[in-house]
Tab-separated table of C-alpha atoms in Angstrom:
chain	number	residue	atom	x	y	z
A	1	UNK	CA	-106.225	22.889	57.387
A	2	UNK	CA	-106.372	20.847	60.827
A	3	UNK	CA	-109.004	22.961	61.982
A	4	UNK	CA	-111.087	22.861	58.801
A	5	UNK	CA	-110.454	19.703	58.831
A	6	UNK	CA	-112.155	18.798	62.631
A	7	UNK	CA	-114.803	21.004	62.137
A	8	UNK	CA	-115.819	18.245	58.391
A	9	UNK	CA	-117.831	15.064	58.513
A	10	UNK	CA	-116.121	12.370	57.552
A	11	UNK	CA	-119.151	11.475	55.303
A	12	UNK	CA	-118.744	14.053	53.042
A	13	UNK	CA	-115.777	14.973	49.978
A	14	UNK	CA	-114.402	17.818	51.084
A	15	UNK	CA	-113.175	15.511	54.253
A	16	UNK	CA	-111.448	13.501	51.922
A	17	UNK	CA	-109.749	16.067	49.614
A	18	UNK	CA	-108.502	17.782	53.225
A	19	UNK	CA	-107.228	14.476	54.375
A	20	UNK	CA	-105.414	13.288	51.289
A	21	UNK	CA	-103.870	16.962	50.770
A	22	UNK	CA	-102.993	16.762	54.614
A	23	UNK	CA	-101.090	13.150	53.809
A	24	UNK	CA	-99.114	14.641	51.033
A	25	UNK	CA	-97.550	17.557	52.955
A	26	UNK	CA	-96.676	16.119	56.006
A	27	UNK	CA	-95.074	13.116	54.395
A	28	UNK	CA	-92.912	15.378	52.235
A	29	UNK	CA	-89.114	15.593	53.674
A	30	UNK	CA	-88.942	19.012	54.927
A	31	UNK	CA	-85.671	19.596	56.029
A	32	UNK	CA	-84.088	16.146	55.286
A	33	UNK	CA	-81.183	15.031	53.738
A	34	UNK	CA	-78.588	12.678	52.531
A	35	UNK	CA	-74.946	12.300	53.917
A	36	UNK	CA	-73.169	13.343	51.063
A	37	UNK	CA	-70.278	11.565	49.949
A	38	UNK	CA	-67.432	13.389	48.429
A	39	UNK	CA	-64.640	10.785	48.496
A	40	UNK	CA	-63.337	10.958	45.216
A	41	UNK	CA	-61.362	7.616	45.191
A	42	UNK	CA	-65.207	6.331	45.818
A	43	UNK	CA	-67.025	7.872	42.799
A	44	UNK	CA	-63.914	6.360	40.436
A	45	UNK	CA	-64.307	2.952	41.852
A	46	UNK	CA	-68.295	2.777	41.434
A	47	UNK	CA	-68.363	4.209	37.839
A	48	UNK	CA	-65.255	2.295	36.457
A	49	UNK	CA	-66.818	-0.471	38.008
A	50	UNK	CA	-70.489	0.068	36.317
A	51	UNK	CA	-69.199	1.536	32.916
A	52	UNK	CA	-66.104	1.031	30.313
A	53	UNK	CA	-64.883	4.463	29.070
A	54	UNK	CA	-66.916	7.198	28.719
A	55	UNK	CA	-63.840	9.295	30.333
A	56	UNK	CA	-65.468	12.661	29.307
A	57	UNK	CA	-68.328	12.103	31.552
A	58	UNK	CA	-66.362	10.401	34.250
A	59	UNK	CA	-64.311	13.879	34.880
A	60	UNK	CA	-67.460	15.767	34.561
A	61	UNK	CA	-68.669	13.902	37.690
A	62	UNK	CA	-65.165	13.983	39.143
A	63	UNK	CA	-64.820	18.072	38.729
A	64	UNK	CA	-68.277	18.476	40.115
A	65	UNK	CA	-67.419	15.964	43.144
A	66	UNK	CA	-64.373	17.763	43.694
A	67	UNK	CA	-65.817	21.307	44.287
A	68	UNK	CA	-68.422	20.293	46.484
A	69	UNK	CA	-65.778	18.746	48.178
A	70	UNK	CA	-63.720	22.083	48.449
A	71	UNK	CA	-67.032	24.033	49.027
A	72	UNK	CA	-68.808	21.496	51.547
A	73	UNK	CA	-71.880	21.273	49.869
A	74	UNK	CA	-73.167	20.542	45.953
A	75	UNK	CA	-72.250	23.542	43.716
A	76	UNK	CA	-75.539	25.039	42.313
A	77	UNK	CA	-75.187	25.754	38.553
A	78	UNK	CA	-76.233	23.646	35.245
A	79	UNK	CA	-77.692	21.273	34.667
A	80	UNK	CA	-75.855	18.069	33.237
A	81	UNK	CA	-77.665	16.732	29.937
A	82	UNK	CA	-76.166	13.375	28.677
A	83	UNK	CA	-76.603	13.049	25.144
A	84	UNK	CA	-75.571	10.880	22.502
A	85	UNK	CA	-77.210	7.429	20.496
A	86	UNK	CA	-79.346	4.668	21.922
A	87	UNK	CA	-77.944	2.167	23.850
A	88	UNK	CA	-74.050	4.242	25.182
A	89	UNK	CA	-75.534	3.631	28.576
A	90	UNK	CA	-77.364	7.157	29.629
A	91	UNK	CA	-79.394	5.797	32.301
A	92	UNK	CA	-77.537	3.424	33.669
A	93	UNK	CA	-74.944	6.364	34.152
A	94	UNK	CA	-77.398	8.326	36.412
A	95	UNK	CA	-77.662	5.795	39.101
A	96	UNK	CA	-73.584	5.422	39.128
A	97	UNK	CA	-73.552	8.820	39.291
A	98	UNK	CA	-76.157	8.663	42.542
A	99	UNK	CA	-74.351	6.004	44.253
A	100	UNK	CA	-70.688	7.875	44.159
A	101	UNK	CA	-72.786	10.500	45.352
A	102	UNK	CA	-74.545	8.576	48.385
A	103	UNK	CA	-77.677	10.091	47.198
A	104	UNK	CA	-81.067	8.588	46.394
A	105	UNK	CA	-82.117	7.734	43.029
A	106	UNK	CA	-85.363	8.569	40.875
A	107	UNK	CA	-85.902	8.248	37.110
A	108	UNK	CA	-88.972	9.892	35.053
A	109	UNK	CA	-89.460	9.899	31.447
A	110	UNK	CA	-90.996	12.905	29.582
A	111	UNK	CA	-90.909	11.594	26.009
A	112	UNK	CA	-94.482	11.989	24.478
A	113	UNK	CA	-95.477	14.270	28.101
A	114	UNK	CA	-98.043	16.312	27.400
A	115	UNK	CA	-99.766	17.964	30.384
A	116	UNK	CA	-98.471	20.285	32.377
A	117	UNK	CA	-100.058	18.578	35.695
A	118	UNK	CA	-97.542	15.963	35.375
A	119	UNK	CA	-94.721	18.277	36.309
A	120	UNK	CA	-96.826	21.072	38.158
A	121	UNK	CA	-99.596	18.926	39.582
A	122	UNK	CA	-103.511	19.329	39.481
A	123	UNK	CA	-105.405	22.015	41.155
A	124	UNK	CA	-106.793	20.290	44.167
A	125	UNK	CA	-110.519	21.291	43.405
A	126	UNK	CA	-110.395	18.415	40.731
A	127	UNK	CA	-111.435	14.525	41.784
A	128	UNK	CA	-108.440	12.712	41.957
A	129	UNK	CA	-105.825	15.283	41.683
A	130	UNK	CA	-102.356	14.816	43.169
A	131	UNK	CA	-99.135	16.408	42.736
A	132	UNK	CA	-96.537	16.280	40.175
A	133	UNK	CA	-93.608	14.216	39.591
A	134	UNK	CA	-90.958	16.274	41.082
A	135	UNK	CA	-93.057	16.116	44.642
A	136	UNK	CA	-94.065	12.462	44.269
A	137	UNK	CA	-90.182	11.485	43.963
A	138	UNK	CA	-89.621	13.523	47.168
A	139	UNK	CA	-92.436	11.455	48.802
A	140	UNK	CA	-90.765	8.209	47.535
A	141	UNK	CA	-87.067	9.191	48.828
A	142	UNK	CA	-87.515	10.620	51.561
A	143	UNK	CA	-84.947	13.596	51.186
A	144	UNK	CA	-84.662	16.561	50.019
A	145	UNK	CA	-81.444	16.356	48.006
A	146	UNK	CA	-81.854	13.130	45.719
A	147	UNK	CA	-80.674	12.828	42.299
A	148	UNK	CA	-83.303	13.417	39.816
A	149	UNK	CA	-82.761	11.943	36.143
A	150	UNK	CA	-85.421	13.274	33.555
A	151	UNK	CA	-85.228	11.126	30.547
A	152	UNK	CA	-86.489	11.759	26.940
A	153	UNK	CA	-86.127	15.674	27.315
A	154	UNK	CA	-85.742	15.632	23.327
A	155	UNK	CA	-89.318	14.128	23.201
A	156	UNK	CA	-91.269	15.895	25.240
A	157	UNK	CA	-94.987	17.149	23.528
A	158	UNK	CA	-96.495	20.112	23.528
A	159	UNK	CA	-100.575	19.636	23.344
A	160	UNK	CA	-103.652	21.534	24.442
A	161	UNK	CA	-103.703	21.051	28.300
A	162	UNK	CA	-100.095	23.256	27.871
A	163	UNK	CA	-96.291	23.204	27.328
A	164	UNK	CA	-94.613	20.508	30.152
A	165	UNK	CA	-91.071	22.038	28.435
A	166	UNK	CA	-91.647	25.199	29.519
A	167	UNK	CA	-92.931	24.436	33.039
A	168	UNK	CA	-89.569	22.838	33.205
A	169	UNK	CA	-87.803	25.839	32.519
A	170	UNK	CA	-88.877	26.935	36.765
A	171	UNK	CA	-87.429	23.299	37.794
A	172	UNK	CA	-84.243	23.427	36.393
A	173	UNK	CA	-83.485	27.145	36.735
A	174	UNK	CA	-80.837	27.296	39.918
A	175	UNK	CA	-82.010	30.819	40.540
A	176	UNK	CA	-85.629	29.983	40.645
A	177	UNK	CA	-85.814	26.286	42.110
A	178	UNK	CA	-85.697	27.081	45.173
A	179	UNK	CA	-89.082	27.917	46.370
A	180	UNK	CA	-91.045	25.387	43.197
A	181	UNK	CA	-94.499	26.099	43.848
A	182	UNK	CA	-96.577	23.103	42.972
A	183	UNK	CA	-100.472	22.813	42.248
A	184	UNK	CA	-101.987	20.797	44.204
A	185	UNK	CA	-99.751	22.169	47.750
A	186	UNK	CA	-99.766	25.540	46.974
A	187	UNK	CA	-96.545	25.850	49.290
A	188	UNK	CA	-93.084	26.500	48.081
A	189	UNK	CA	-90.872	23.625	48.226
A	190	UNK	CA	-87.424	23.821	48.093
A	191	UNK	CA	-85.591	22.147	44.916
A	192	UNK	CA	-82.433	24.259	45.046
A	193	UNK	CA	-80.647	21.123	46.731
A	194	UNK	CA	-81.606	18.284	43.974
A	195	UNK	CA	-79.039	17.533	41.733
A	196	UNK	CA	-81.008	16.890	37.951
A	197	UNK	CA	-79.847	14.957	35.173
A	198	UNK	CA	-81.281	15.212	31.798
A	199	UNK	CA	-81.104	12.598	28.524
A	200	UNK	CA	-81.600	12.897	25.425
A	201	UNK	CA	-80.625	12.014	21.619
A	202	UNK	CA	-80.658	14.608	19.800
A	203	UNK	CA	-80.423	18.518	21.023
A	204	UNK	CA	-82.756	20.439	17.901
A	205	UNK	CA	-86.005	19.506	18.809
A	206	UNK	CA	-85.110	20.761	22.937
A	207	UNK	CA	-86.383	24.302	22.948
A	208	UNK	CA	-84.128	27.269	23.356
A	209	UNK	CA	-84.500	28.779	26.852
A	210	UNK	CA	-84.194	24.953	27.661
A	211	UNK	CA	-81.666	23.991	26.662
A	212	UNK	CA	-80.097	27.234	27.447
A	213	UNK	CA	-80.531	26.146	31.084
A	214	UNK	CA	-78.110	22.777	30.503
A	215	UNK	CA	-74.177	21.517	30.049
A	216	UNK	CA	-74.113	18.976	26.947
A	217	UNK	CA	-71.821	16.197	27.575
A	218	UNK	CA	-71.912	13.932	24.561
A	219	UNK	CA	-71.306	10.352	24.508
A	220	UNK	CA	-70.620	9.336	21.106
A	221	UNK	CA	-70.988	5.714	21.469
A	222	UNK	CA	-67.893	3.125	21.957
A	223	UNK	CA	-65.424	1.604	19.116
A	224	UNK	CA	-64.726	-1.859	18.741
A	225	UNK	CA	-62.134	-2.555	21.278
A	226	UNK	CA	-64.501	-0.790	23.770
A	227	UNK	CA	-67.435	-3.264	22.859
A	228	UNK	CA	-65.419	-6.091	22.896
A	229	UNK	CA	-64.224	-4.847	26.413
A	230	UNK	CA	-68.019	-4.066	27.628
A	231	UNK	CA	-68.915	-7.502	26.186
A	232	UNK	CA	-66.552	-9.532	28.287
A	233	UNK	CA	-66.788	-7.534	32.028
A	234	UNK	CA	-70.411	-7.000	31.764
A	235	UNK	CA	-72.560	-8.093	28.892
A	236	UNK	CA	-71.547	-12.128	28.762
A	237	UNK	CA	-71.528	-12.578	32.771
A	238	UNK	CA	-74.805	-10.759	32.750
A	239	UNK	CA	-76.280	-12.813	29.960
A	240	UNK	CA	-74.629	-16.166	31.811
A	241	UNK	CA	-76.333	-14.930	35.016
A	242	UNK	CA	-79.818	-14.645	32.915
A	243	UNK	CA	-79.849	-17.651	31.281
A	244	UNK	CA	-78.442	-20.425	34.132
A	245	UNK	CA	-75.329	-21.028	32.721
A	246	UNK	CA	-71.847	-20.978	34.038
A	247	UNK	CA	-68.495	-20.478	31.960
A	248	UNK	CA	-67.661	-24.663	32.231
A	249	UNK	CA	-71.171	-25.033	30.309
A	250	UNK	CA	-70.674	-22.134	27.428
A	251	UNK	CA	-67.599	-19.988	26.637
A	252	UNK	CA	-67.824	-17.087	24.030
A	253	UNK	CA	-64.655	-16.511	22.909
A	254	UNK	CA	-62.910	-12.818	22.039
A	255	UNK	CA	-62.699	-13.882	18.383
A	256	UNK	CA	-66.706	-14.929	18.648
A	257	UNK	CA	-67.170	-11.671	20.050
A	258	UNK	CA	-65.149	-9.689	17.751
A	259	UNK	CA	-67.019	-11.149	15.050
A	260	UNK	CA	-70.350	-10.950	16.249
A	261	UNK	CA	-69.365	-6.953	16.828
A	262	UNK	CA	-67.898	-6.432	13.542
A	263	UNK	CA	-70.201	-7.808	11.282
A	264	UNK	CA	-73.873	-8.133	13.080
A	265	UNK	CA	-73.579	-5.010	15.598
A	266	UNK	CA	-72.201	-1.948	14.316
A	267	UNK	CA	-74.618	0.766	15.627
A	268	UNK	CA	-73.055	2.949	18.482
A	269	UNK	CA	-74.918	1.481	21.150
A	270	UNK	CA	-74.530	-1.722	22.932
A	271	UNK	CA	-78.220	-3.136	23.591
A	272	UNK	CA	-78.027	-4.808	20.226
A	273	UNK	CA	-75.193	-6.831	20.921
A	274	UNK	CA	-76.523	-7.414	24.558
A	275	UNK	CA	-79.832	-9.254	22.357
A	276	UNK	CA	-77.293	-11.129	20.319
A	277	UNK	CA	-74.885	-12.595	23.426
A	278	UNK	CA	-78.645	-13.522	24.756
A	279	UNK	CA	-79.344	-15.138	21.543
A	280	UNK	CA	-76.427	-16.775	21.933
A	281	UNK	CA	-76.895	-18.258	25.109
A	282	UNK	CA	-80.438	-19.156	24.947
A	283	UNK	CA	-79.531	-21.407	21.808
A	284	UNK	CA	-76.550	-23.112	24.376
A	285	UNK	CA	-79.054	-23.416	26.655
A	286	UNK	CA	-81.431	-25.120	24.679
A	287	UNK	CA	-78.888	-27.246	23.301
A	288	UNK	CA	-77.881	-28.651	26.889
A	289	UNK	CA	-81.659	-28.979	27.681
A	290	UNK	CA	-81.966	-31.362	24.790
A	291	UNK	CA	-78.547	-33.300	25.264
A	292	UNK	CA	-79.681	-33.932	28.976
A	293	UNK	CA	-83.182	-35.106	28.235
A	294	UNK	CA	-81.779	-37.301	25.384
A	295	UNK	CA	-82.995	-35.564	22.628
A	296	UNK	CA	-79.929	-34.789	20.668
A	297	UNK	CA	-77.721	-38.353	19.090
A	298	UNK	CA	-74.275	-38.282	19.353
A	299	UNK	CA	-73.941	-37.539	15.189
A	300	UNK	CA	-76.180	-34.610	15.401
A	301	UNK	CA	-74.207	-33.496	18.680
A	302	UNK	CA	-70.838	-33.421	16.896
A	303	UNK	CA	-72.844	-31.483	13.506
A	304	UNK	CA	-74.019	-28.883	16.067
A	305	UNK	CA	-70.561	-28.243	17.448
């Protein structure tokens, strides 16, 4: 390609297609890697700290931790699908799950995907065609072994340009990962080393050989005690943080909170009661706003309270 490339004008396409492809494969990390970090003491402290409960997935990370640990390098096998209602904290698990690792993090979503290209790349005899996802995140970390979370696998399409959910079936096959071939670099690249994480909500509509390919850990949402738990140690200091208040200025107390779980936010999920603690605060706020610039009389103060 370097000689093809020399022997081009730099007038004319082809120098640019040469070039661009050129970029993309010598910026890719051939050959590098994160320090792994197997301390198990580590991963408990970083995903009690970033999530209440969820025990079932806390071992799963623990167990898989722990034979890498024994083996001295991350144990090839399923792939871990988290699934369960909106709003039990998915996501947010995946970069936890990252940091006890002391990998890097990237997050796609293929709800509504529909082309192929996206996770294979273009052919690079179209104008503007680039690689896919997988070898764009590799670009962006820089290693070779990040942590890879694929969001929305329930949602994924299936249109005329082909089936994206069965050009995942290469990607997250541990026997066939290792030499992906994409598109647009025609070269294998090595995948065997990335350690994937799948969401979704519901497991019918993910096809067969797919989900075949994956370890279901559910997480069926949280009870009250559990939300009232999550509201205090993250939700309200979070919400203080966002709106400029401190705990002098506003304090929502565990009977406030109990109530506003019981009887306005009942759906297994916590993002709804994360809107209502803002709601709550942003009406405190507004209510200090107006008491400083003299807007509120002393009756109407006392009526608000």
């Amino acid at each position: 390609e370097m000689e093809r490339l020399s022997s081009l004008e730099a007038s004319s396409s082809e120098f640019n297609v040469t070039r661009n492809y050129l970029e993309w494969l010598t910026s890719l990390p051939w050959g590098l890697h994160s320090n792994e970090n197997f301390s198990i003491r580590r991963a408990e402290r970083v995903l009690d700290r970033d999530h209440y409960g969820l025990e079932d997935v806390k071992n799963r990370i623990l167990e898989f931790i722990a034979v890498g640990k024994r083996l001295g390098a991350v144990p090839q096998g399923k792939i871990v699908c988290l699934m369960g209602p909106p709003g039990v904290g998915k996501t947010s698990i995946g970069k936890s799950i990252a940091e006890a690792l002391g990998r890097e993090f990237y997050r796609f979503s293929v709800g509504g995907l529909f082309d192929v290209a996206e996770i294979k790349g273009h052919r690079r005899t179209y104008i503007g065609a680039m690689p896919g996802k997988l070898i764009q995140c590799l670009k962006k970390t820089q290693t070779s072994n990040p942590v890879i979370m694929i969001d929305e696998i329930d949602k994924i399409g299936q249109g005329h340009r082909g089936d994206p959910s069965s050009a995942l079936l290469e990607v997250l096959d541990p026997s066939q990962n290792g030499s992906f071939m994409d598109h647009y670099l025609d070269v294998p690249v090595d995948l065997s080393r990335v350690l994937f994480i799948c969401t979704a909500n519901v497991t019918e509509s993910i096809p067969g050989p797919l989900a075949d390919r994956m370890e279901f850990i559910r997480l069926s949402g949280y009870i009250l005690q559990e939300k009232l738990e999550i509201a205090k140690e993250y939700l309200s200091p979070t919400a203080l943080k966002e709106t400029g208040l401190s705990r002098e200025e506003v304090e929502l107390t565990d009977d406030a909170l109990e109530a506003l779980i019981r009887w306005y936010c009942r759906e297994a999920g916590v993002r709804n009661l994360q809107k209502h603690i803002n709601r709550v605060y942003r009406k405190a706020a507004l209510h200090l706003v107006k008491a400083d610039e003299g807007l509120i009389t002393g009756e109407e103060e006392e009526e608000e309270k």
